[in-house]
Amino acid sequence: MRTVRGFERPVLQWLFVALGGLLMTIAAGEAVGLRRAHAVIAGLRAADLNSRMERQQLDTRLAREQAARESFALELGRVRGSVTTAITSEPTLTLSPIVSRRATPPDATVAVPDPAQAILLRLVLPKGHGPSSERYAVSLRTWSKGGVVWSRSDLGISAVDGKAAVTARLTGDVLTPGAYEIRLTKATQDGPPVDVAFYEIAIAQPGS
């Protein structure tokens, strides 16, 4: 086997040894950096999962507190005589889906209700929806910033003037003066909820 001419010099041999050591050091540093990056990514994923779980718990707690508050307000209304047991006397708010979101808030067309008043919200479904087995969720959001102020889930379908609609009860203290957007979603078996329709409403200022 022929030797490489000039490689028998000690200087060249030590130079190759130094280069090999440098490459090994760089490779070790890259491995350590990669391991740290994986650890950081795993930590971020765990933090994101924890934040999602905490948000779900907060949403569940908020829904329970809202339901308890509405039940208390409804009972208080019965005691005061402001609510009767007749279904026909219960105020209703029937909304049809919008085609597209407008650039400006909708005009105020609904008078501000009494805070203790129970209201039946009826959201007419778009055409093509309506199997009785499907379950829906409703969220009331501020029109400008999108903050959720009220929500309900696991809702079924009712018939409103011959049309399929999702109904839910809320109290007047939820509908403070301002513009709102209502998001209606449908539950799925294996994935996130699917948007069904959007609705808009604006509550007038008292005395306007």
PDB file of C-alpha atoms in Angstrom:
ATOM      1  CA  MET A   1       0.000   0.000   0.000  1.00  0.00           C
ATOM      2  CA  ARG A   2       1.475   3.286  -1.090  1.00  0.00           C
ATOM      3  CA  THR A   3       1.757   6.068   1.447  1.00  0.00           C
ATOM      4  CA  VAL A   4       0.695   9.612   0.709  1.00  0.00           C
ATOM      5  CA  ARG A   5       3.721  11.679  -0.083  1.00  0.00           C
ATOM      6  CA  GLY A   6       4.371  14.313   2.542  1.00  0.00           C
ATOM      7  CA  PHE A   7       1.896  12.872   5.094  1.00  0.00           C
ATOM      8  CA  GLU A   8       4.742  11.299   7.030  1.00  0.00           C
ATOM      9  CA  ARG A   9       5.595  14.733   8.327  1.00  0.00           C
ATOM     10  CA  PRO A  10       4.637  15.186  12.025  1.00  0.00           C
ATOM     11  CA  VAL A  11       3.279  18.665  11.377  1.00  0.00           C
ATOM     12  CA  LEU A  12       0.717  17.374   8.898  1.00  0.00           C
ATOM     13  CA  GLN A  13      -0.210  14.477  11.139  1.00  0.00           C
ATOM     14  CA  TRP A  14      -0.840  16.756  14.105  1.00  0.00           C
ATOM     15  CA  LEU A  15      -2.771  19.115  11.873  1.00  0.00           C
ATOM     16  CA  PHE A  16      -5.139  16.320  10.818  1.00  0.00           C
ATOM     17  CA  VAL A  17      -5.480  15.213  14.432  1.00  0.00           C
ATOM     18  CA  ALA A  18      -6.364  18.773  15.445  1.00  0.00           C
ATOM     19  CA  LEU A  19      -8.886  19.058  12.614  1.00  0.00           C
ATOM     20  CA  GLY A  20     -10.478  15.743  13.623  1.00  0.00           C
ATOM     21  CA  GLY A  21     -10.731  16.890  17.242  1.00  0.00           C
ATOM     22  CA  LEU A  22     -12.276  20.173  16.135  1.00  0.00           C
ATOM     23  CA  LEU A  23     -14.871  18.383  14.014  1.00  0.00           C
ATOM     24  CA  MET A  24     -15.716  16.074  16.906  1.00  0.00           C
ATOM     25  CA  THR A  25     -16.102  19.082  19.231  1.00  0.00           C
ATOM     26  CA  ILE A  26     -18.389  20.825  16.729  1.00  0.00           C
ATOM     27  CA  ALA A  27     -20.457  17.657  16.280  1.00  0.00           C
ATOM     28  CA  ALA A  28     -20.783  17.237  20.053  1.00  0.00           C
ATOM     29  CA  GLY A  29     -21.839  20.878  20.412  1.00  0.00           C
ATOM     30  CA  GLU A  30     -24.454  20.491  17.679  1.00  0.00           C
ATOM     31  CA  ALA A  31     -25.804  17.354  19.382  1.00  0.00           C
ATOM     32  CA  VAL A  32     -26.069  19.161  22.711  1.00  0.00           C
ATOM     33  CA  GLY A  33     -27.767  22.124  21.029  1.00  0.00           C
ATOM     34  CA  LEU A  34     -30.185  19.831  19.210  1.00  0.00           C
ATOM     35  CA  ARG A  35     -31.011  18.042  22.450  1.00  0.00           C
ATOM     36  CA  ARG A  36     -31.676  21.351  24.169  1.00  0.00           C
ATOM     37  CA  ALA A  37     -33.860  22.473  21.274  1.00  0.00           C
ATOM     38  CA  HIS A  38     -35.914  19.273  21.546  1.00  0.00           C
ATOM     39  CA  ALA A  39     -36.257  19.860  25.281  1.00  0.00           C
ATOM     40  CA  VAL A  40     -37.432  23.443  24.692  1.00  0.00           C
ATOM     41  CA  ILE A  41     -39.951  22.301  22.059  1.00  0.00           C
ATOM     42  CA  ALA A  42     -41.263  19.598  24.390  1.00  0.00           C
ATOM     43  CA  GLY A  43     -41.598  22.177  27.168  1.00  0.00           C
ATOM     44  CA  LEU A  44     -43.498  24.561  24.887  1.00  0.00           C
ATOM     45  CA  ARG A  45     -45.836  21.779  23.795  1.00  0.00           C
ATOM     46  CA  ALA A  46     -46.507  20.829  27.395  1.00  0.00           C
ATOM     47  CA  ALA A  47     -47.149  24.467  28.319  1.00  0.00           C
ATOM     48  CA  ASP A  48     -49.524  24.870  25.357  1.00  0.00           C
ATOM     49  CA  LEU A  49     -51.396  21.712  26.352  1.00  0.00           C
ATOM     50  CA  ASN A  50     -51.665  22.897  29.949  1.00  0.00           C
ATOM     51  CA  SER A  51     -52.930  26.314  28.838  1.00  0.00           C
ATOM     52  CA  ARG A  52     -55.576  24.675  26.644  1.00  0.00           C
ATOM     53  CA  MET A  53     -56.724  22.472  29.491  1.00  0.00           C
ATOM     54  CA  GLU A  54     -56.871  25.450  31.846  1.00  0.00           C
ATOM     55  CA  ARG A  55     -58.869  27.414  29.276  1.00  0.00           C
ATOM     56  CA  GLN A  56     -61.324  24.537  28.863  1.00  0.00           C
ATOM     57  CA  GLN A  57     -61.717  24.332  32.626  1.00  0.00           C
ATOM     58  CA  LEU A  58     -62.308  28.080  32.822  1.00  0.00           C
ATOM     59  CA  ASP A  59     -64.858  27.920  29.997  1.00  0.00           C
ATOM     60  CA  THR A  60     -66.667  25.073  31.752  1.00  0.00           C
ATOM     61  CA  ARG A  61     -66.650  26.943  35.061  1.00  0.00           C
ATOM     62  CA  LEU A  62     -67.904  30.098  33.354  1.00  0.00           C
ATOM     63  CA  ALA A  63     -70.737  28.199  31.674  1.00  0.00           C
ATOM     64  CA  ARG A  64     -71.770  26.690  35.018  1.00  0.00           C
ATOM     65  CA  GLU A  65     -71.676  30.062  36.733  1.00  0.00           C
ATOM     66  CA  GLN A  66     -73.715  31.632  33.950  1.00  0.00           C
ATOM     67  CA  ALA A  67     -76.283  28.838  34.145  1.00  0.00           C
ATOM     68  CA  ALA A  68     -76.523  29.213  37.916  1.00  0.00           C
ATOM     69  CA  ARG A  69     -76.864  32.973  37.610  1.00  0.00           C
ATOM     70  CA  GLU A  70     -79.599  32.656  34.997  1.00  0.00           C
ATOM     71  CA  SER A  71     -81.475  30.097  37.091  1.00  0.00           C
ATOM     72  CA  PHE A  72     -81.278  32.416  40.085  1.00  0.00           C
ATOM     73  CA  ALA A  73     -82.455  35.380  38.019  1.00  0.00           C
ATOM     74  CA  LEU A  74     -85.332  33.358  36.613  1.00  0.00           C
ATOM     75  CA  GLU A  75     -86.420  32.268  40.075  1.00  0.00           C
ATOM     76  CA  LEU A  76     -86.116  35.832  41.325  1.00  0.00           C
ATOM     77  CA  GLY A  77     -88.271  36.976  38.448  1.00  0.00           C
ATOM     78  CA  ARG A  78     -90.955  34.461  39.363  1.00  0.00           C
ATOM     79  CA  VAL A  79     -90.919  35.646  42.962  1.00  0.00           C
ATOM     80  CA  ARG A  80     -91.298  39.252  41.885  1.00  0.00           C
ATOM     81  CA  GLY A  81     -94.053  38.362  39.471  1.00  0.00           C
ATOM     82  CA  SER A  82     -92.161  39.511  36.388  1.00  0.00           C
ATOM     83  CA  VAL A  83     -92.164  36.046  34.837  1.00  0.00           C
ATOM     84  CA  THR A  84     -95.234  33.860  34.417  1.00  0.00           C
ATOM     85  CA  THR A  85     -95.472  30.165  33.776  1.00  0.00           C
ATOM     86  CA  ALA A  86     -97.203  30.672  30.448  1.00  0.00           C
ATOM     87  CA  ILE A  87     -94.867  29.921  27.571  1.00  0.00           C
ATOM     88  CA  THR A  88     -96.611  32.444  25.338  1.00  0.00           C
ATOM     89  CA  SER A  89     -95.666  35.284  27.707  1.00  0.00           C
ATOM     90  CA  GLU A  90     -91.947  34.551  27.496  1.00  0.00           C
ATOM     91  CA  PRO A  91     -90.135  37.128  25.326  1.00  0.00           C
ATOM     92  CA  THR A  92     -88.449  35.649  22.286  1.00  0.00           C
ATOM     93  CA  LEU A  93     -85.612  36.864  20.099  1.00  0.00           C
ATOM     94  CA  THR A  94     -85.616  35.223  16.662  1.00  0.00           C
ATOM     95  CA  LEU A  95     -82.624  35.802  14.372  1.00  0.00           C
ATOM     96  CA  SER A  96     -81.847  34.703  10.813  1.00  0.00           C
ATOM     97  CA  PRO A  97     -78.294  33.950   9.631  1.00  0.00           C
ATOM     98  CA  ILE A  98     -76.335  36.670   7.872  1.00  0.00           C
ATOM     99  CA  VAL A  99     -74.868  36.160   4.422  1.00  0.00           C
ATOM    100  CA  SER A 100     -71.625  37.989   5.162  1.00  0.00           C
ATOM    101  CA  ARG A 101     -70.214  40.092   7.996  1.00  0.00           C
ATOM    102  CA  ARG A 102     -70.773  43.784   7.393  1.00  0.00           C
ATOM    103  CA  ALA A 103     -68.042  46.396   7.679  1.00  0.00           C
ATOM    104  CA  THR A 104     -69.875  48.431  10.319  1.00  0.00           C
ATOM    105  CA  PRO A 105     -71.831  47.352  13.407  1.00  0.00           C
ATOM    106  CA  PRO A 106     -75.544  46.660  12.891  1.00  0.00           C
ATOM    107  CA  ASP A 107     -78.133  49.248  13.844  1.00  0.00           C
ATOM    108  CA  ALA A 108     -79.630  48.982  17.308  1.00  0.00           C
ATOM    109  CA  THR A 109     -83.083  47.446  16.841  1.00  0.00           C
ATOM    110  CA  VAL A 110     -83.657  45.734  20.211  1.00  0.00           C
ATOM    111  CA  ALA A 111     -84.542  47.626  23.382  1.00  0.00           C
ATOM    112  CA  VAL A 112     -82.412  46.862  26.404  1.00  0.00           C
ATOM    113  CA  PRO A 113     -84.224  44.175  28.444  1.00  0.00           C
ATOM    114  CA  ASP A 114     -84.695  43.993  32.189  1.00  0.00           C
ATOM    115  CA  PRO A 115     -81.664  42.273  33.782  1.00  0.00           C
ATOM    116  CA  ALA A 116     -83.857  39.628  35.449  1.00  0.00           C
ATOM    117  CA  GLN A 117     -85.959  38.966  32.335  1.00  0.00           C
ATOM    118  CA  ALA A 118     -85.678  35.478  30.838  1.00  0.00           C
ATOM    119  CA  ILE A 119     -85.436  35.535  27.031  1.00  0.00           C
ATOM    120  CA  LEU A 120     -85.763  32.681  24.541  1.00  0.00           C
ATOM    121  CA  LEU A 121     -83.138  33.022  21.802  1.00  0.00           C
ATOM    122  CA  ARG A 122     -84.117  31.321  18.537  1.00  0.00           C
ATOM    123  CA  LEU A 123     -81.503  30.993  15.792  1.00  0.00           C
ATOM    124  CA  VAL A 124     -82.992  29.932  12.461  1.00  0.00           C
ATOM    125  CA  LEU A 125     -80.752  27.390  10.733  1.00  0.00           C
ATOM    126  CA  PRO A 126     -79.592  27.827   7.125  1.00  0.00           C
ATOM    127  CA  LYS A 127     -81.087  25.574   4.512  1.00  0.00           C
ATOM    128  CA  GLY A 128     -79.611  22.098   4.472  1.00  0.00           C
ATOM    129  CA  HIS A 129     -79.251  21.823   8.245  1.00  0.00           C
ATOM    130  CA  GLY A 130     -81.577  20.316  10.730  1.00  0.00           C
ATOM    131  CA  PRO A 131     -81.234  16.564  11.521  1.00  0.00           C
ATOM    132  CA  SER A 132     -82.598  16.080  15.020  1.00  0.00           C
ATOM    133  CA  SER A 133     -79.539  14.052  16.111  1.00  0.00           C
ATOM    134  CA  GLU A 134     -77.083  16.921  15.635  1.00  0.00           C
ATOM    135  CA  ARG A 135     -75.949  18.992  18.620  1.00  0.00           C
ATOM    136  CA  TYR A 136     -75.057  22.653  18.468  1.00  0.00           C
ATOM    137  CA  ALA A 137     -73.256  25.321  20.487  1.00  0.00           C
ATOM    138  CA  VAL A 138     -73.927  29.059  20.644  1.00  0.00           C
ATOM    139  CA  SER A 139     -71.553  31.849  21.673  1.00  0.00           C
ATOM    140  CA  LEU A 140     -72.452  35.525  21.989  1.00  0.00           C
ATOM    141  CA  ARG A 141     -69.476  37.767  21.223  1.00  0.00           C
ATOM    142  CA  THR A 142     -68.922  41.502  21.143  1.00  0.00           C
ATOM    143  CA  TRP A 143     -69.064  42.712  17.551  1.00  0.00           C
ATOM    144  CA  SER A 144     -65.895  44.828  17.615  1.00  0.00           C
ATOM    145  CA  LYS A 145     -63.434  42.755  19.690  1.00  0.00           C
ATOM    146  CA  GLY A 146     -64.941  39.260  19.576  1.00  0.00           C
ATOM    147  CA  GLY A 147     -64.898  38.676  23.335  1.00  0.00           C
ATOM    148  CA  VAL A 148     -67.272  35.904  24.409  1.00  0.00           C
ATOM    149  CA  VAL A 149     -69.851  37.176  26.908  1.00  0.00           C
ATOM    150  CA  TRP A 150     -72.200  34.182  26.936  1.00  0.00           C
ATOM    151  CA  SER A 151     -72.225  30.638  25.553  1.00  0.00           C
ATOM    152  CA  ARG A 152     -74.242  27.433  25.577  1.00  0.00           C
ATOM    153  CA  SER A 153     -73.508  23.941  24.227  1.00  0.00           C
ATOM    154  CA  ASP A 154     -75.233  20.589  23.631  1.00  0.00           C
ATOM    155  CA  LEU A 155     -78.292  22.300  22.147  1.00  0.00           C
ATOM    156  CA  GLY A 156     -80.903  20.572  20.044  1.00  0.00           C
ATOM    157  CA  ILE A 157     -83.259  21.724  17.302  1.00  0.00           C
ATOM    158  CA  SER A 158     -86.785  23.106  17.560  1.00  0.00           C
ATOM    159  CA  ALA A 159     -89.354  24.099  14.963  1.00  0.00           C
ATOM    160  CA  VAL A 160     -89.955  27.849  14.646  1.00  0.00           C
ATOM    161  CA  ASP A 161     -92.675  28.847  12.173  1.00  0.00           C
ATOM    162  CA  GLY A 162     -92.011  25.709  10.176  1.00  0.00           C
ATOM    163  CA  LYS A 163     -88.250  26.242  10.122  1.00  0.00           C
ATOM    164  CA  ALA A 164     -85.509  24.433  12.020  1.00  0.00           C
ATOM    165  CA  ALA A 165     -83.913  26.565  14.719  1.00  0.00           C
ATOM    166  CA  VAL A 166     -81.572  26.190  17.674  1.00  0.00           C
ATOM    167  CA  THR A 167     -83.027  27.638  20.880  1.00  0.00           C
ATOM    168  CA  ALA A 168     -81.436  28.678  24.155  1.00  0.00           C
ATOM    169  CA  ARG A 169     -82.519  30.751  27.136  1.00  0.00           C
ATOM    170  CA  LEU A 170     -80.586  33.669  28.544  1.00  0.00           C
ATOM    171  CA  THR A 171     -81.313  36.532  30.901  1.00  0.00           C
ATOM    172  CA  GLY A 172     -81.485  40.224  30.140  1.00  0.00           C
ATOM    173  CA  ASP A 173     -78.312  41.077  32.027  1.00  0.00           C
ATOM    174  CA  VAL A 174     -76.341  39.404  29.225  1.00  0.00           C
ATOM    175  CA  LEU A 175     -77.754  41.747  26.566  1.00  0.00           C
ATOM    176  CA  THR A 176     -76.265  45.056  27.643  1.00  0.00           C
ATOM    177  CA  PRO A 177     -76.301  47.963  25.135  1.00  0.00           C
ATOM    178  CA  GLY A 178     -73.965  47.365  22.218  1.00  0.00           C
ATOM    179  CA  ALA A 179     -73.479  45.329  19.043  1.00  0.00           C
ATOM    180  CA  TYR A 180     -73.004  41.560  19.137  1.00  0.00           C
ATOM    181  CA  GLU A 181     -72.166  38.673  16.846  1.00  0.00           C
ATOM    182  CA  ILE A 182     -73.588  35.220  17.520  1.00  0.00           C
ATOM    183  CA  ARG A 183     -71.631  32.193  16.345  1.00  0.00           C
ATOM    184  CA  LEU A 184     -73.449  28.892  15.850  1.00  0.00           C
ATOM    185  CA  THR A 185     -71.312  25.746  15.596  1.00  0.00           C
ATOM    186  CA  LYS A 186     -72.080  22.062  15.157  1.00  0.00           C
ATOM    187  CA  ALA A 187     -70.386  19.325  17.162  1.00  0.00           C
ATOM    188  CA  THR A 188     -68.424  16.624  15.324  1.00  0.00           C
ATOM    189  CA  GLN A 189     -67.425  13.149  16.441  1.00  0.00           C
ATOM    190  CA  ASP A 190     -63.676  13.248  15.861  1.00  0.00           C
ATOM    191  CA  GLY A 191     -62.755  16.876  15.232  1.00  0.00           C
ATOM    192  CA  PRO A 192     -63.308  20.457  16.364  1.00  0.00           C
ATOM    193  CA  PRO A 193     -66.732  22.121  16.066  1.00  0.00           C
ATOM    194  CA  VAL A 194     -67.793  23.258  12.593  1.00  0.00           C
ATOM    195  CA  ASP A 195     -69.191  26.729  11.928  1.00  0.00           C
ATOM    196  CA  VAL A 196     -72.833  26.625  10.830  1.00  0.00           C
ATOM    197  CA  ALA A 197     -73.944  30.273  10.731  1.00  0.00           C
ATOM    198  CA  PHE A 198     -73.389  33.744  12.153  1.00  0.00           C
ATOM    199  CA  TYR A 199     -75.974  36.228  13.404  1.00  0.00           C
ATOM    200  CA  GLU A 200     -75.839  39.908  14.363  1.00  0.00           C
ATOM    201  CA  ILE A 201     -77.789  41.954  16.874  1.00  0.00           C
ATOM    202  CA  ALA A 202     -77.475  45.357  18.508  1.00  0.00           C
ATOM    203  CA  ILE A 203     -79.058  46.477  21.793  1.00  0.00           C
ATOM    204  CA  ALA A 204     -80.106  50.110  22.003  1.00  0.00           C
ATOM    205  CA  GLN A 205     -79.067  52.459  24.760  1.00  0.00           C
ATOM    206  CA  PRO A 206     -81.753  53.102  27.411  1.00  0.00           C
ATOM    207  CA  GLY A 207     -84.058  55.928  26.430  1.00  0.00           C
ATOM    208  CA  SER A 208     -82.932  55.995  22.806  1.00  0.00           C
TER     209      SER A 208
END
